[in-house]
Coordinates of C-alpha atoms in Angstrom, one line a residue:
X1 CA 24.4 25.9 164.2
X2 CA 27.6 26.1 166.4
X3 CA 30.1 23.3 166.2
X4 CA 31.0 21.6 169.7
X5 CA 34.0 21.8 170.3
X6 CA 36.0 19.0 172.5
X7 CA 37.6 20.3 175.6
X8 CA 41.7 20.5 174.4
X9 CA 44.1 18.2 175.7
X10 CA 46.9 20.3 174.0
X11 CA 46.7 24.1 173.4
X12 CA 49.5 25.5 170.4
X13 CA 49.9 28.9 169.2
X14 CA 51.2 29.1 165.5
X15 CA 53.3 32.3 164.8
X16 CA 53.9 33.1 161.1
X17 CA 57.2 34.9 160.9
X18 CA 59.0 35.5 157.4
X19 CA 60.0 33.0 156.7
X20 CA 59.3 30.6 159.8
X21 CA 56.4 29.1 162.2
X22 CA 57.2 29.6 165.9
X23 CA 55.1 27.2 168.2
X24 CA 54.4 27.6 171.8
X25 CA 52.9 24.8 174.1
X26 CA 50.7 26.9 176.1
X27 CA 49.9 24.7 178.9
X28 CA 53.5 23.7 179.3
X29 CA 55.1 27.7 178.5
X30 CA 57.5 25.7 175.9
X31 CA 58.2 27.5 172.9
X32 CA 60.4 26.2 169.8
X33 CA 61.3 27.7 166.4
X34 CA 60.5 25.5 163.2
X35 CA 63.1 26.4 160.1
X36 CA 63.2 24.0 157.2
X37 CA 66.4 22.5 156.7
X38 CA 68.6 23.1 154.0
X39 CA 69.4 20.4 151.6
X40 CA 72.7 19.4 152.5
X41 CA 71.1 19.1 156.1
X42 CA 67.9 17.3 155.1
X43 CA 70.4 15.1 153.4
X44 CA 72.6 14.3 156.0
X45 CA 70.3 14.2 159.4
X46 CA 66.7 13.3 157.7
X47 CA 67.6 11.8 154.3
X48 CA 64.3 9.8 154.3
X49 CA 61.8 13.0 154.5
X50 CA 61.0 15.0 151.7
X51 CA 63.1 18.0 150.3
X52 CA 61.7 21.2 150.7
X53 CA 59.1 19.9 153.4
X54 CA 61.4 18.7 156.0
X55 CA 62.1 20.6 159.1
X56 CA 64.4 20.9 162.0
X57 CA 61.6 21.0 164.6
X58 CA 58.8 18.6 164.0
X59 CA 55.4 20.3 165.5
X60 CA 55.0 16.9 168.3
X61 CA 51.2 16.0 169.4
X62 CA 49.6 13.2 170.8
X63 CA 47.5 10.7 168.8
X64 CA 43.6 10.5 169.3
X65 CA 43.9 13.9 171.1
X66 CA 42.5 17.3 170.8
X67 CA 44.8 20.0 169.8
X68 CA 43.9 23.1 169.7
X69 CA 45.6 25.5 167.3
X70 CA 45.5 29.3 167.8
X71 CA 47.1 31.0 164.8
X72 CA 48.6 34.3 164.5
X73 CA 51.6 36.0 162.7
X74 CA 54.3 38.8 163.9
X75 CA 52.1 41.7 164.7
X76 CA 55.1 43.6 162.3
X77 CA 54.7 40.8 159.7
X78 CA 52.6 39.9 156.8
X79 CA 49.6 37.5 156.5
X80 CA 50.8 33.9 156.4
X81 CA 48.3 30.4 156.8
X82 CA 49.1 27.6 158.3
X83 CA 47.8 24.8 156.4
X84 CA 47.6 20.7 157.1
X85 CA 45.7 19.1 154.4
X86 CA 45.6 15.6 156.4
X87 CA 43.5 17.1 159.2
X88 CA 41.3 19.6 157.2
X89 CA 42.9 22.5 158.7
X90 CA 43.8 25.9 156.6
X91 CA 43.8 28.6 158.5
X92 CA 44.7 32.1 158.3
X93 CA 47.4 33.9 160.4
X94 CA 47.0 37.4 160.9
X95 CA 49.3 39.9 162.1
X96 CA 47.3 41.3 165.5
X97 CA 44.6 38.7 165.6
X98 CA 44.5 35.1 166.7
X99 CA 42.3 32.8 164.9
X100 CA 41.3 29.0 166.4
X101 CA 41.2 25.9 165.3
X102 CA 41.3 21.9 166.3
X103 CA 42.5 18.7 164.9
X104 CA 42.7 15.4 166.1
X105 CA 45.1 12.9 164.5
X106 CA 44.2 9.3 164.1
X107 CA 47.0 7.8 163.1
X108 CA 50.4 8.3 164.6
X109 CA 53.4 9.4 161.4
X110 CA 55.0 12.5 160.5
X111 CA 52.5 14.6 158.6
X112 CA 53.5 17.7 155.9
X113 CA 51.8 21.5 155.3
X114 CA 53.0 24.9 154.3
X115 CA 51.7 28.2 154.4
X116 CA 48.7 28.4 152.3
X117 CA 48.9 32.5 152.0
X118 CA 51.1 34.0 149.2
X119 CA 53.4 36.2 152.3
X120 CA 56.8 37.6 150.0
X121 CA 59.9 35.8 148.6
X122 CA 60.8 33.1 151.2
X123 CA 56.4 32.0 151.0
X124 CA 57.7 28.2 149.5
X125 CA 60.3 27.7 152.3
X126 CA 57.8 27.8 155.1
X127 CA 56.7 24.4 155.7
X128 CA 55.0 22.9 158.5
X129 CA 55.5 19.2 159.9
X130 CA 54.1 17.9 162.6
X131 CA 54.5 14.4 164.3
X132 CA 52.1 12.5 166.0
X133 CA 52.9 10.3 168.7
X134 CA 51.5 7.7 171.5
X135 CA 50.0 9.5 174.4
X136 CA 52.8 8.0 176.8
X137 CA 55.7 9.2 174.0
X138 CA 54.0 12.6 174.0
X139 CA 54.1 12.7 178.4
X140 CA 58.1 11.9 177.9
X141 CA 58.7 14.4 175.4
X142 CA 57.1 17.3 177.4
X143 CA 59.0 16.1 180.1
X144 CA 62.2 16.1 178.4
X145 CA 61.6 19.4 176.9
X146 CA 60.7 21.1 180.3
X147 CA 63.7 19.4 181.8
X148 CA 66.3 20.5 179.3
X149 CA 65.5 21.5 175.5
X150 CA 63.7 20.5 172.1
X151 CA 66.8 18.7 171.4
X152 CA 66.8 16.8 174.5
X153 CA 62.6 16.4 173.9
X154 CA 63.3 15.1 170.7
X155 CA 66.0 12.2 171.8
X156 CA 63.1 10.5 173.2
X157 CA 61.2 9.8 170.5
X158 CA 61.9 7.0 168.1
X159 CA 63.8 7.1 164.6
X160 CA 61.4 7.6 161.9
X161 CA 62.2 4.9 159.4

């Protein structure tokens, strides 16, 4: 039978690119690129997260919340899938379709995927990270990002230790 899905609180649409995820908070019409970092960057601004997973702008979602994840890749691109093993979500994105999915996170932390889908040279420096957050640091991190930018968003949240 179908699967009921719970009504969203947040909608994102995942765009594979080569050799990047862009995000867009639909609801809020906030869009941010998500690189990883290089080493020497990793190792100067986030020297505690892994290498090779670590990126410069962390996916941000609220705890205990429904996300819902539409996934697609550069209509001129190549198939990529955005994968996060701690929610049970692999999923592929396709150049000129959009596929859905949902998570809900439990536990609030920083959280690592990748793309999933062998997509050309750059496939292992593709990773996804996304940090969930309490509902109230999630409000002043849209706020901050509709107010200024993802930098400014991202001021408001608390160090990672």
């Amino acid at each position: 039978g179908e699967v009921e899905v719970p009504a969203p609180t947040v909608t994102i649409k995942a765009t594979g690119q080569q050799w990047y995820w862009d995000y867009e908070y639909v609801d809020d019409g906030l869009t941010m690129t998500s690189y990883i970092m290089s080493e020497a960057d990793r190792q100067a601004k986030k020297p505690n997260q892994p290498r090779l997973l670590a990126v410069d702008y962390e996916l941000v979602v609220p705890v205990n919340a429904t996300v819902r994840m539409q996934v697609t890749a550069d209509p001129t691109g190549v198939i990529h899938a955005f994968a996060m093993p701690s929610f049970g979500v692999k999923i592929d994105a396709v150049p000129g379709k959009l596929n859905e999915t949902w998570f809900n996170a439990r536990k609030e932390g920083l959280y690592y995927g990748q793309c999933s889908e062998l997509c050309g040279k750059d496939h292992a420096f593709m990773p996804i990270a996304i940090r969930v957050v309490s509902a109230e640091q999630y409000a002043a991190w849209i706020a901050a990002f509709k107010a200024g930018d993802a930098d400014a968003a991202n001021a408001t949240l608390p160090a990672i230790s």
